[in-house]
GROMACS .gro file of C-alpha atoms in nm:
model
  167
    1GLY     CA    1 -19.134  33.658  13.333
    2THR     CA    2 -19.273  33.310  13.368
    3THR     CA    3 -19.140  33.057  13.119
    4PRO     CA    4 -19.333  32.756  12.989
    5PRO     CA    5 -19.244  32.412  13.122
    6SER     CA    6 -19.028  32.191  12.906
    7ILE     CA    7 -19.153  31.868  12.750
    8THR     CA    8 -18.937  31.562  12.814
    9ASN     CA    9 -18.866  31.361  12.499
   10ALA     CA   10 -19.103  31.572  12.287
   11GLY     CA   11 -18.997  31.394  11.966
   12PHE     CA   12 -18.991  31.039  12.109
   13GLU     CA   13 -18.626  30.988  12.017
   14ASP     CA   14 -18.570  30.840  12.365
   15GLY     CA   15 -18.852  30.587  12.323
   16ILE     CA   16 -19.134  30.618  12.577
   17THR     CA   17 -18.920  30.806  12.833
   18GLY     CA   18 -19.123  31.080  13.001
   19TRP     CA   19 -19.458  30.955  12.874
   20THR     CA   20 -19.721  30.755  13.064
   21ASP     CA   21 -19.944  30.491  12.897
   22LEU     CA   22 -19.769  30.525  12.561
   23ASP     CA   23 -19.769  30.193  12.375
   24GLY     CA   24 -19.435  30.247  12.211
   25VAL     CA   25 -19.261  30.417  11.922
   26SER     CA   26 -19.252  30.374  11.548
   27THR     CA   27 -18.916  30.363  11.374
   28THR     CA   28 -19.073  30.358  11.027
   29ILE     CA   29 -19.327  30.643  11.049
   30TYR     CA   30 -19.191  30.965  11.193
   31ARG     CA   31 -19.182  31.336  11.107
   32THR     CA   32 -18.838  31.432  11.240
   33GLY     CA   33 -18.555  31.235  11.392
   34ALA     CA   34 -18.602  30.860  11.364
   35LYS     CA   35 -18.904  30.787  11.587
   36SER     CA   36 -19.260  30.890  11.667
   37GLY     CA   37 -19.494  30.803  11.952
   38LYS     CA   38 -19.735  30.523  11.866
   39GLU     CA   39 -20.067  30.406  12.012
   40THR     CA   40 -20.239  30.089  11.894
   41LEU     CA   41 -20.605  30.181  11.936
   42ALA     CA   42 -20.760  29.842  12.008
   43GLY     CA   43 -21.068  29.783  12.221
   44THR     CA   44 -21.351  30.019  12.313
   45GLY     CA   45 -21.363  30.376  12.438
   46THR     CA   46 -21.065  30.605  12.400
   47GLU     CA   47 -20.698  30.567  12.476
   48GLU     CA   48 -20.472  30.841  12.605
   49PHE     CA   49 -20.105  30.881  12.676
   50TYR     CA   50 -19.979  31.181  12.867
   51GLN     CA   51 -19.700  31.370  13.036
   52ASN     CA   52 -19.732  31.584  13.348
   53LEU     CA   53 -19.515  31.890  13.299
   54THR     CA   54 -19.338  32.066  13.586
   55TRP     CA   55 -19.604  32.263  13.774
   56ASN     CA   56 -19.572  32.627  13.874
   57ALA     CA   57 -19.856  32.799  14.064
   58LEU     CA   58 -19.792  33.106  13.847
   59TYR     CA   59 -19.940  32.909  13.555
   60LYS     CA   60 -20.291  32.944  13.703
   61GLY     CA   61 -20.507  33.161  13.478
   62ARG     CA   62 -20.242  33.168  13.203
   63SER     CA   63 -20.295  33.063  12.844
   64PHE     CA   64 -20.090  32.780  12.695
   65THR     CA   65 -20.074  32.658  12.335
   66LEU     CA   66 -19.975  32.298  12.266
   67THR     CA   67 -19.886  32.177  11.918
   68ALA     CA   68 -19.791  31.838  11.785
   69TYR     CA   69 -19.793  31.656  11.455
   70ALA     CA   70 -20.013  31.351  11.413
   71GLN     CA   71 -20.129  31.095  11.159
   72THR     CA   72 -20.326  30.773  11.164
   73SER     CA   73 -20.309  30.439  10.990
   74ASN     CA   74 -20.667  30.470  10.860
   75ALA     CA   75 -20.909  30.751  10.772
   76ALA     CA   76 -21.171  30.591  11.000
   77CYS     CA   77 -20.957  30.683  11.301
   78ALA     CA   78 -20.950  31.045  11.427
   79ILE     CA   79 -20.684  31.141  11.684
   80LYS     CA   80 -20.611  31.462  11.877
   81ILE     CA   81 -20.404  31.629  12.149
   82GLY     CA   82 -20.509  31.801  12.468
   83ILE     CA   83 -20.419  32.001  12.778
   84ASP     CA   84 -20.552  31.902  13.122
   85ASP     CA   85 -20.518  32.146  13.415
   86GLY     CA   86 -20.654  31.909  13.682
   87ILE     CA   87 -20.998  32.071  13.652
   88THR     CA   88 -21.094  32.025  13.286
   89THR     CA   89 -20.937  31.901  12.963
   90THR     CA   90 -20.938  32.094  12.636
   91TYR     CA   91 -20.872  31.907  12.311
   92SER     CA   92 -20.761  32.011  11.965
   93SER     CA   93 -20.961  31.931  11.656
   94THR     CA   94 -20.895  31.580  11.525
   95THR     CA   95 -20.702  31.453  11.227
   96ASN     CA   96 -20.771  31.130  11.041
   97THR     CA   97 -20.515  31.173  10.765
   98THR     CA   98 -20.242  30.925  10.682
   99SER     CA   99 -19.986  31.206  10.649
  100TRP     CA  100 -19.854  31.447  10.912
  101VAL     CA  101 -20.087  31.727  11.018
  102GLN     CA  102 -20.011  31.988  11.283
  103LEU     CA  103 -20.264  31.991  11.567
  104THR     CA  104 -20.302  32.291  11.797
  105VAL     CA  105 -20.492  32.345  12.120
  106THR     CA  106 -20.496  32.655  12.338
  107LYS     CA  107 -20.618  32.643  12.697
  108THR     CA  108 -20.639  32.908  12.966
  109LEU     CA  109 -20.572  32.723  13.289
  110ALA     CA  110 -20.831  32.757  13.565
  111ALA     CA  111 -20.765  32.985  13.862
  112ASN     CA  112 -20.766  32.669  14.077
  113ALA     CA  113 -20.563  32.456  13.832
  114THR     CA  114 -20.339  32.194  13.991
  115ARG     CA  115 -20.130  32.067  13.700
  116ILE     CA  116 -20.045  32.095  13.333
  117ARG     CA  117 -20.077  31.759  13.159
  118ILE     CA  118 -20.031  31.719  12.785
  119ILE     CA  119 -20.221  31.440  12.612
  120GLY     CA  120 -20.241  31.236  12.293
  121ASN     CA  121 -20.587  31.084  12.247
  122GLY     CA  122 -20.750  30.843  12.004
  123PRO     CA  123 -21.063  30.627  11.973
  124GLN     CA  124 -21.028  30.254  12.018
  125SER     CA  125 -21.191  30.004  11.784
  126ALA     CA  126 -21.188  29.638  11.693
  127ASN     CA  127 -20.992  29.734  11.382
  128GLU     CA  128 -20.681  29.821  11.586
  129TYR     CA  129 -20.596  30.139  11.400
  130ILE     CA  130 -20.269  30.308  11.493
  131GLY     CA  131 -20.215  30.671  11.587
  132TYR     CA  132 -19.877  30.842  11.555
  133TRP     CA  133 -19.765  31.165  11.724
  134ASP     CA  134 -19.440  31.358  11.690
  135ASP     CA  135 -19.274  31.689  11.780
  136PHE     CA  136 -19.479  31.816  12.073
  137SER     CA  137 -19.420  32.182  12.164
  138ILE     CA  138 -19.575  32.414  12.424
  139SER     CA  139 -19.578  32.790  12.456
  140LEU     CA  140 -19.706  33.035  12.714
  141ALA     CA  141 -19.895  33.345  12.599
  142ALA     CA  142 -19.761  33.679  12.715
  143LEU     CA  143 -19.937  33.825  13.016
  144THR     CA  144 -20.143  34.127  12.916
  145LEU     CA  145 -20.265  34.390  13.155
  146GLY     CA  146 -20.552  34.519  12.943
  147ALA     CA  147 -20.593  34.810  12.706
  148THR     CA  148 -20.531  35.084  12.959
  149SER     CA  149 -20.281  34.992  13.225
  150THR     CA  150 -20.069  35.198  13.458
  151LEU     CA  151 -19.775  35.086  13.665
  152ALA     CA  152 -19.707  35.261  13.995
  153GLU     CA  153 -19.453  35.202  14.268
  154PHE     CA  154 -19.577  35.225  14.626
  155ASN     CA  155 -19.375  35.133  14.935
  156GLY     CA  156 -19.120  34.952  14.721
  157LYS     CA  157 -19.378  34.734  14.542
  158LEU     CA  158 -19.491  34.762  14.183
  159TYR     CA  159 -19.868  34.777  14.129
  160ALA     CA  160 -20.057  34.752  13.799
  161THR     CA  161 -20.399  34.879  13.710
  162SER     CA  162 -20.616  34.742  13.435
  163ASP     CA  163 -20.901  34.977  13.350
  164LYS     CA  164 -21.024  35.064  13.700
  165SER     CA  165 -20.903  34.754  13.885
  166LEU     CA  166 -20.595  34.743  14.101
  167LEU     CA  167 -20.409  34.419  14.035
   0.00000   0.00000   0.00000
């Protein structure tokens, strides 16, 4: 079967290695290990850091679940995580707590997806709140063939049916 891509430096123990646009790490606020990813959310708009995971065309149309733990320096700041497939981005709900909360987002990649990018996102403000993220993890849902499926071998190839469709 297809396996999910691995996340480089998912717990930020190697600093910002593997991540793009990440401000840095915290060595005082972390969930596991001795570091967490840190964004200083100063300015206007939103700020994102991300990592492009190794792409496999077999990921198109498949469902991925991304989890991470997050907390903020102030309840006025709500941060989240997301998955971008090159077509659209799907985000988790937000957290604005000053203790670790697990965030989860599930996305079914588009049939014409071109990448799998994982994201940490937060709103910027003049108050320069800080967002922290730790322990990213990604999983790939099992491929299901539908309620009634039949497998048949024909000319050395395996075919599957789902209801009345030949896959």
